[in-house]
GROMACS .gro file of C-alpha atoms in nm:
model
  355
    1MET     CA    1   0.481  -0.684  -1.620
    2ALA     CA    2   0.707  -0.380  -1.649
    3GLU     CA    3   0.668  -0.026  -1.772
    4TYR     CA    4   0.969   0.112  -1.953
    5VAL     CA    5   1.055   0.369  -2.217
    6PHE     CA    6   1.336   0.295  -2.462
    7ARG     CA    7   1.490   0.618  -2.602
    8ASN     CA    8   1.623   0.701  -2.948
    9VAL     CA    9   1.455   0.401  -3.104
   10THR     CA   10   1.440   0.322  -3.475
   11GLN     CA   11   1.178   0.083  -3.610
   12VAL     CA   12   1.347  -0.170  -3.838
   13GLY     CA   13   1.057  -0.410  -3.900
   14GLU     CA   14   0.690  -0.459  -3.822
   15LYS     CA   15   0.772  -0.588  -3.474
   16GLU     CA   16   1.143  -0.508  -3.449
   17TYR     CA   17   1.317  -0.200  -3.311
   18GLN     CA   18   1.674  -0.095  -3.247
   19THR     CA   19   1.850   0.138  -3.007
   20ILE     CA   20   2.172   0.186  -2.807
   21ILE     CA   21   2.176   0.120  -2.431
   22ASP     CA   22   2.477   0.146  -2.204
   23GLY     CA   23   2.589  -0.123  -1.961
   24GLN     CA   24   2.478   0.071  -1.654
   25GLU     CA   25   2.118   0.093  -1.774
   26LEU     CA   26   2.106  -0.274  -1.880
   27ALA     CA   27   2.245  -0.388  -1.543
   28GLU     CA   28   1.990  -0.175  -1.356
   29MET     CA   29   1.706  -0.308  -1.572
   30TRP     CA   30   1.811  -0.663  -1.476
   31ARG     CA   31   1.855  -0.577  -1.107
   32ASP     CA   32   1.515  -0.404  -1.094
   33GLY     CA   33   1.333  -0.691  -1.266
   34ILE     CA   34   1.249  -0.491  -1.577
   35ILE     CA   35   1.438  -0.747  -1.786
   36THR     CA   36   1.350  -1.106  -1.692
   37TYR     CA   37   1.448  -1.459  -1.785
   38ASN     CA   38   1.171  -1.656  -1.953
   39PRO     CA   39   1.267  -2.028  -1.970
   40GLU     CA   40   1.019  -2.088  -2.251
   41ILE     CA   41   1.218  -1.871  -2.494
   42GLN     CA   42   1.563  -1.935  -2.350
   43ARG     CA   43   1.770  -2.231  -2.231
   44GLY     CA   44   1.503  -2.355  -1.991
   45THR     CA   45   1.543  -2.439  -1.623
   46LYS     CA   46   1.708  -2.711  -1.421
   47VAL     CA   47   1.622  -2.843  -1.077
   48LYS     CA   48   1.856  -2.786  -0.785
   49ARG     CA   49   1.812  -2.910  -0.432
   50GLY     CA   50   1.818  -2.650  -0.155
   51LYS     CA   51   1.973  -2.691   0.187
   52ASP     CA   52   1.639  -2.815   0.319
   53ASN     CA   53   1.633  -3.076   0.036
   54SER     CA   54   1.355  -2.886  -0.141
   55GLU     CA   55   1.358  -2.867  -0.522
   56VAL     CA   56   1.413  -2.526  -0.680
   57GLU     CA   57   1.400  -2.451  -1.052
   58VAL     CA   58   1.682  -2.222  -1.165
   59ALA     CA   59   1.780  -2.066  -1.498
   60VAL     CA   60   2.021  -2.254  -1.724
   61TYR     CA   61   2.339  -2.062  -1.803
   62ASN     CA   62   2.715  -2.111  -1.793
   63LYS     CA   63   2.871  -1.945  -1.487
   64ALA     CA   64   3.218  -1.985  -1.635
   65ASN     CA   65   3.112  -1.788  -1.943
   66VAL     CA   66   2.967  -1.511  -1.727
   67LYS     CA   67   3.293  -1.491  -1.532
   68LYS     CA   68   3.497  -1.473  -1.855
   69ILE     CA   69   3.282  -1.188  -1.989
   70TYR     CA   70   3.297  -1.012  -1.650
   71THR     CA   71   3.679  -1.032  -1.649
   72SER     CA   72   3.700  -0.919  -2.011
   73MET     CA   73   3.480  -0.617  -1.941
   74LEU     CA   74   3.681  -0.510  -1.635
   75SER     CA   75   4.007  -0.540  -1.827
   76GLY     CA   76   3.880  -0.324  -2.113
   77GLN     CA   77   3.911  -0.612  -2.360
   78TYR     CA   78   3.539  -0.662  -2.425
   79PHE     CA   79   3.390  -0.574  -2.765
   80THR     CA   80   3.023  -0.484  -2.728
   81ASP     CA   81   2.781  -0.671  -2.949
   82MET     CA   82   2.407  -0.688  -3.001
   83ILE     CA   83   2.171  -0.787  -2.722
   84THR     CA   84   1.814  -0.887  -2.806
   85LEU     CA   85   1.521  -0.824  -2.575
   86ASN     CA   86   1.167  -0.941  -2.644
   87VAL     CA   87   0.847  -0.776  -2.532
   88LEU     CA   88   0.622  -1.078  -2.491
   89GLU     CA   89   0.310  -1.061  -2.704
   90ASP     CA   90   0.041  -1.216  -2.483
   91GLY     CA   91  -0.256  -0.984  -2.532
   92ASN     CA   92  -0.192  -0.780  -2.218
   93GLU     CA   93   0.108  -0.579  -2.337
   94LYS     CA   94   0.124  -0.230  -2.488
   95VAL     CA   95   0.400  -0.118  -2.724
   96GLU     CA   96   0.391   0.232  -2.870
   97LEU     CA   97   0.658   0.425  -3.063
   98ASP     CA   98   0.611   0.803  -3.082
   99ASP     CA   99   0.746   1.047  -3.339
  100GLU     CA  100   1.043   1.135  -3.119
  101GLY     CA  101   1.174   0.777  -3.106
  102ASN     CA  102   1.044   0.687  -2.760
  103LEU     CA  103   0.926   0.327  -2.741
  104ALA     CA  104   0.686   0.298  -2.447
  105VAL     CA  105   0.646  -0.060  -2.326
  106ASP     CA  106   0.402  -0.196  -2.072
  107GLY     CA  107   0.452  -0.571  -2.059
  108GLU     CA  108   0.692  -0.857  -1.991
  109ILE     CA  109   1.043  -0.785  -2.122
  110ASN     CA  110   1.252  -1.101  -2.160
  111ILE     CA  111   1.614  -1.166  -2.254
  112ALA     CA  112   1.606  -1.327  -2.597
  113ASP     CA  113   1.982  -1.322  -2.653
  114GLY     CA  114   2.251  -1.192  -2.418
  115GLN     CA  115   2.178  -1.330  -2.072
  116HIS     CA  116   2.547  -1.407  -2.004
  117ARG     CA  117   2.645  -1.050  -2.092
  118ILE     CA  118   2.369  -0.901  -1.880
  119ARG     CA  119   2.461  -1.125  -1.586
  120ALA     CA  120   2.824  -1.009  -1.621
  121LEU     CA  121   2.711  -0.644  -1.624
  122SER     CA  122   2.502  -0.714  -1.315
  123MET     CA  123   2.805  -0.861  -1.136
  124ILE     CA  124   3.002  -0.543  -1.207
  125LEU     CA  125   2.714  -0.323  -1.091
  126GLU     CA  126   2.693  -0.520  -0.767
  127GLY     CA  127   3.071  -0.491  -0.721
  128ASN     CA  128   3.059  -0.116  -0.782
  129GLU     CA  129   2.783  -0.073  -0.525
  130LYS     CA  130   2.978  -0.276  -0.267
  131GLY     CA  131   3.300  -0.088  -0.340
  132ASP     CA  132   3.479  -0.397  -0.468
  133THR     CA  133   3.504  -0.264  -0.825
  134PHE     CA  134   3.516   0.085  -0.972
  135PHE     CA  135   3.417   0.042  -1.335
  136ASP     CA  136   3.215   0.294  -1.535
  137LEU     CA  137   2.949   0.079  -1.700
  138THR     CA  138   2.824   0.373  -1.906
  139GLU     CA  139   3.140   0.333  -2.116
  140LEU     CA  140   3.000   0.010  -2.259
  141LYS     CA  141   2.745   0.090  -2.530
  142PHE     CA  142   2.537  -0.202  -2.658
  143PRO     CA  143   2.330  -0.211  -2.976
  144VAL     CA  144   1.997  -0.350  -2.855
  145LYS     CA  145   1.733  -0.509  -3.071
  146VAL     CA  146   1.384  -0.503  -2.919
  147THR     CA  147   1.135  -0.750  -3.065
  148HIS     CA  148   0.763  -0.788  -2.999
  149TYR     CA  149   0.695  -1.159  -3.046
  150ASN     CA  150   0.472  -1.423  -2.894
  151VAL     CA  151   0.629  -1.731  -2.732
  152GLN     CA  152   0.628  -1.940  -3.050
  153THR     CA  153   0.799  -1.673  -3.263
  154ALA     CA  154   1.046  -1.594  -2.984
  155GLN     CA  155   1.134  -1.965  -2.969
  156GLN     CA  156   1.196  -1.969  -3.343
  157GLN     CA  157   1.423  -1.668  -3.301
  158PHE     CA  158   1.618  -1.845  -3.025
  159HIS     CA  159   1.645  -2.154  -3.245
  160GLN     CA  160   1.823  -1.931  -3.498
  161PHE     CA  161   2.050  -1.794  -3.222
  162SER     CA  162   2.116  -2.149  -3.100
  163LEU     CA  163   2.270  -2.257  -3.431
  164GLY     CA  164   2.583  -2.074  -3.319
  165LEU     CA  165   2.560  -2.153  -2.947
  166LYS     CA  166   2.690  -2.437  -2.733
  167ILE     CA  167   2.353  -2.563  -2.619
  168SER     CA  168   2.229  -2.920  -2.601
  169SER     CA  169   2.065  -3.079  -2.903
  170SER     CA  170   1.759  -3.137  -2.683
  171ARG     CA  171   1.722  -2.763  -2.626
  172ALA     CA  172   1.791  -2.679  -2.990
  173GLU     CA  173   1.535  -2.937  -3.105
  174TYR     CA  174   1.283  -2.805  -2.852
  175PHE     CA  175   1.288  -2.469  -3.030
  176ASN     CA  176   1.260  -2.622  -3.377
  177GLN     CA  177   0.893  -2.566  -3.459
  178THR     CA  178   0.898  -2.696  -3.817
  179GLY     CA  179   1.025  -3.055  -3.792
  180LEU     CA  180   0.744  -3.311  -3.801
  181ALA     CA  181   0.906  -3.526  -3.531
  182ASN     CA  182   0.941  -3.215  -3.313
  183ILE     CA  183   0.571  -3.142  -3.356
  184ILE     CA  184   0.489  -3.499  -3.251
  185VAL     CA  185   0.704  -3.484  -2.937
  186ARG     CA  186   0.548  -3.153  -2.835
  187GLU     CA  187   0.205  -3.312  -2.872
  188LEU     CA  188   0.318  -3.609  -2.658
  189MET     CA  189   0.441  -3.368  -2.391
  190LYS     CA  190   0.094  -3.213  -2.379
  191ASN     CA  191  -0.138  -3.506  -2.440
  192SER     CA  192   0.020  -3.819  -2.294
  193ASP     CA  193   0.176  -3.958  -1.978
  194LEU     CA  194   0.511  -3.835  -2.111
  195ALA     CA  195   0.406  -3.492  -1.984
  196GLY     CA  196   0.664  -3.384  -1.725
  197ARG     CA  197   0.887  -3.681  -1.813
  198VAL     CA  198   1.074  -3.537  -2.114
  199GLU     CA  199   1.407  -3.359  -2.050
  200VAL     CA  200   1.421  -3.050  -2.273
  201VAL     CA  201   1.750  -2.896  -2.153
  202ARG     CA  202   2.010  -3.176  -2.136
  203ASN     CA  203   2.108  -3.451  -2.379
  204SER     CA  204   2.114  -3.713  -2.103
  205ILE     CA  205   1.928  -3.801  -1.783
  206PRO     CA  206   2.138  -3.750  -1.466
  207LYS     CA  207   2.134  -4.037  -1.216
  208LYS     CA  208   1.960  -3.829  -0.950
  209ASP     CA  209   1.689  -3.702  -1.185
  210GLU     CA  210   1.365  -3.847  -1.050
  211ARG     CA  211   1.135  -3.682  -1.305
  212HIS     CA  212   1.262  -3.745  -1.655
  213ILE     CA  213   1.283  -4.072  -1.846
  214VAL     CA  214   1.377  -3.956  -2.197
  215THR     CA  215   1.528  -3.649  -2.362
  216PHE     CA  216   1.354  -3.439  -2.624
  217ALA     CA  217   1.640  -3.499  -2.870
  218THR     CA  218   1.623  -3.879  -2.825
  219LEU     CA  219   1.250  -3.891  -2.894
  220VAL     CA  220   1.281  -3.665  -3.198
  221ASN     CA  221   1.573  -3.865  -3.336
  222ALA     CA  222   1.399  -4.199  -3.272
  223ILE     CA  223   1.082  -4.089  -3.452
  224GLU     CA  224   1.284  -3.952  -3.745
  225ILE     CA  225   1.473  -4.282  -3.782
  226VAL     CA  226   1.177  -4.517  -3.734
  227TYR     CA  227   0.903  -4.319  -3.909
  228LYS     CA  228   1.117  -4.186  -4.192
  229ASP     CA  229   0.824  -4.200  -4.438
  230LEU     CA  230   0.650  -3.920  -4.244
  231GLU     CA  231   0.583  -3.638  -4.492
  232THR     CA  232   0.294  -3.413  -4.386
  233ARG     CA  233   0.169  -3.235  -4.076
  234VAL     CA  234  -0.158  -3.430  -4.097
  235GLN     CA  235   0.035  -3.757  -4.084
  236ALA     CA  236   0.235  -3.623  -3.789
  237MET     CA  237  -0.079  -3.537  -3.593
  238GLU     CA  238  -0.231  -3.880  -3.664
  239LEU     CA  239   0.089  -4.050  -3.549
  240SER     CA  240   0.101  -3.835  -3.234
  241LYS     CA  241  -0.244  -3.963  -3.133
  242TYR     CA  242  -0.133  -4.326  -3.167
  243LEU     CA  243   0.200  -4.264  -2.991
  244ALA     CA  244   0.022  -4.087  -2.705
  245GLU     CA  245  -0.188  -4.400  -2.650
  246PHE     CA  246   0.116  -4.625  -2.696
  247PHE     CA  247   0.329  -4.441  -2.438
  248ASN     CA  248   0.038  -4.420  -2.193
  249GLU     CA  249   0.012  -4.799  -2.203
  250LEU     CA  250   0.390  -4.847  -2.200
  251ILE     CA  251   0.453  -4.621  -1.900
  252ASN     CA  252   0.173  -4.787  -1.705
  253PHE     CA  253   0.298  -5.137  -1.796
  254ILE     CA  254   0.672  -5.093  -1.727
  255PRO     CA  255   0.740  -5.007  -1.361
  256GLU     CA  256   1.081  -4.856  -1.440
  257LEU     CA  257   0.911  -4.581  -1.643
  258HIS     CA  258   0.693  -4.456  -1.359
  259ASN     CA  259   0.894  -4.553  -1.051
  260TYR     CA  260   1.229  -4.379  -0.994
  261GLU     CA  261   1.364  -4.630  -0.741
  262LYS     CA  262   1.300  -4.926  -0.971
  263ARG     CA  263   1.440  -4.732  -1.267
  264ALA     CA  264   1.760  -4.641  -1.084
  265GLN     CA  265   1.808  -5.001  -0.969
  266SER     CA  266   1.741  -5.156  -1.309
  267LYS     CA  267   1.986  -4.925  -1.487
  268GLU     CA  268   2.269  -5.112  -1.317
  269THR     CA  269   2.201  -5.421  -1.527
  270SER     CA  270   1.924  -5.349  -1.781
  271LEU     CA  271   1.842  -5.119  -2.072
  272ILE     CA  272   1.468  -5.115  -2.001
  273GLY     CA  273   1.464  -4.784  -1.811
  274GLU     CA  274   1.737  -4.606  -2.007
  275ASN     CA  275   1.686  -4.297  -2.220
  276PHE     CA  276   1.854  -4.492  -2.504
  277MET     CA  277   1.582  -4.761  -2.483
  278PHE     CA  278   1.332  -4.517  -2.634
  279TYR     CA  279   1.489  -4.591  -2.973
  280GLY     CA  280   1.367  -4.944  -2.909
  281TYR     CA  281   1.027  -4.839  -2.778
  282VAL     CA  282   0.958  -4.619  -3.081
  283ALA     CA  283   1.068  -4.906  -3.309
  284ILE     CA  284   0.828  -5.142  -3.128
  285SER     CA  285   0.548  -4.887  -3.164
  286LYS     CA  286   0.581  -4.910  -3.541
  287VAL     CA  287   0.582  -5.291  -3.540
  288LEU     CA  288   0.256  -5.286  -3.339
  289ARG     CA  289   0.084  -4.992  -3.509
  290ASP     CA  290  -0.116  -5.198  -3.759
  291LYS     CA  291  -0.212  -5.468  -3.508
  292GLU     CA  292  -0.578  -5.446  -3.409
  293ASN     CA  293  -0.519  -5.557  -3.050
  294TRP     CA  294  -0.166  -5.418  -3.016
  295LYS     CA  295  -0.192  -5.350  -2.643
  296GLU     CA  296  -0.203  -5.721  -2.561
  297TYR     CA  297   0.144  -5.767  -2.716
  298LEU     CA  298   0.324  -5.511  -2.497
  299PRO     CA  299   0.416  -5.778  -2.236
  300LEU     CA  300   0.650  -5.927  -2.499
  301ILE     CA  301   0.888  -5.644  -2.412
  302ASN     CA  302   0.963  -5.830  -2.089
  303GLU     CA  303   1.083  -6.126  -2.298
  304LEU     CA  304   1.342  -5.921  -2.487
  305ASP     CA  305   1.708  -5.968  -2.394
  306LEU     CA  306   1.779  -5.623  -2.250
  307LEU     CA  307   2.060  -5.718  -2.012
  308LYS     CA  308   2.362  -5.492  -2.049
  309SER     CA  309   2.583  -5.797  -1.997
  310SER     CA  310   2.429  -5.976  -2.297
  311LYS     CA  311   2.653  -6.067  -2.592
  312VAL     CA  312   2.376  -5.931  -2.815
  313TRP     CA  313   2.473  -5.575  -2.728
  314TYR     CA  314   2.841  -5.592  -2.636
  315GLY     CA  315   3.068  -5.384  -2.856
  316GLU     CA  316   2.782  -5.240  -3.060
  317VAL     CA  317   2.557  -5.082  -2.797
  318ILE     CA  318   2.733  -5.156  -2.466
  319LYS     CA  319   3.094  -5.120  -2.356
  320GLY     CA  320   3.266  -5.174  -2.021
  321GLY     CA  321   3.181  -5.459  -1.789
  322LYS     CA  322   3.047  -5.567  -1.453
  323GLU     CA  323   3.352  -5.453  -1.257
  324ARG     CA  324   3.403  -5.115  -1.426
  325GLY     CA  325   3.036  -5.058  -1.496
  326TYR     CA  326   2.847  -5.067  -1.824
  327ALA     CA  327   2.825  -4.768  -2.058
  328ILE     CA  328   2.597  -4.712  -2.357
  329ILE     CA  329   2.753  -4.638  -2.695
  330ASN     CA  330   2.527  -4.360  -2.825
  331THR     CA  331   2.614  -4.293  -3.189
  332SER     CA  332   2.408  -4.282  -3.507
  333GLU     CA  333   2.548  -4.624  -3.598
  334SER     CA  334   2.473  -4.782  -3.258
  335ARG     CA  335   2.119  -4.639  -3.257
  336GLN     CA  336   2.043  -4.793  -3.595
  337LYS     CA  337   2.190  -5.130  -3.495
  338PHE     CA  338   1.992  -5.123  -3.171
  339ILE     CA  339   1.668  -5.044  -3.354
  340ASN     CA  340   1.729  -5.320  -3.611
  341LYS     CA  341   1.801  -5.584  -3.344
  342ILE     CA  342   1.505  -5.480  -3.127
  343VAL     CA  343   1.274  -5.504  -3.429
  344ARG     CA  344   1.406  -5.852  -3.522
  345MET     CA  345   1.380  -5.978  -3.163
  346PHE     CA  346   1.032  -5.836  -3.110
  347LYS     CA  347   0.896  -5.960  -3.444
  348LYS     CA  348   1.023  -6.310  -3.363
  349LEU     CA  349   0.840  -6.307  -3.029
  350LEU     CA  350   0.532  -6.165  -3.199
  351ASN     CA  351   0.529  -6.437  -3.463
  352GLU     CA  352   0.563  -6.705  -3.195
  353LYS     CA  353   0.273  -6.549  -3.006
  354THR     CA  354   0.040  -6.525  -3.306
  355GLU     CA  355   0.115  -6.863  -3.465
   0.00000   0.00000   0.00000
């Protein structure tokens, strides 16, 4: 929580305000913790290992972009543009605008848009204080929009910002609150064993990532492709309940999905623990959905040909080879072909089992 008074403020909407703040003040607000980074309304966090091998969550941003902005500012080539701050609406905050244009805030003030610029300003402030740089930050005047939104609305705002940003499709989809598949995946992240296992920042799962087994974008895309007849929010919520049960059973049944060592080992030769395989898992969930005793058919997954070396997948889903290593072809065409083949293979096994 922070107490701060924004000066010369104009109210431009019910929960939107605008003012001008110079670079010196913005840098000091960041340094003093008045402005903070909230991963829920920004690019999220990533895990880094410390020197003692401990895991530390850090903000996601592009250091190269910060350096470019920093250099541009110092050279006098930077054109100031709007920065957006959000006073988080959580029931504990106070926001009051008086007749003289003073906006008194008592609450959490987050960067909604402009973290790279503020980090660059902070670098210059630090350099000035150390005597390494001598730049007058008050010369940089920024139009600042101050919003007063809850987390959900702030996420929607960032989703709008993200349409013009270089961020991963997983992060962009995470902020999309209206898509039915997005709603389903959010429910799965809260109410199933997928909680803590869905990567919401990157589009892929790094080899050393011990936590995540699937990306947000992959799950959303898989559900959109497989359950394309989904039309209403009620249908989405009903499907989320079934998928929560399905993934609970699946994760418990397949060791690679709950054991990092086995997952890392199997990825050398098999698709079963890959992020890409979730296109197959979602497809199988639909095949089984109308089966009364669907759980007893999950072991059929172990009978599928999921070897990366298999001719079934070569050229369409897999490229490379044993010597160079196998790579997954992840395109809209390869996803559809993979889903179609998985469905045919699984239905064949299912028919053999039920005959």
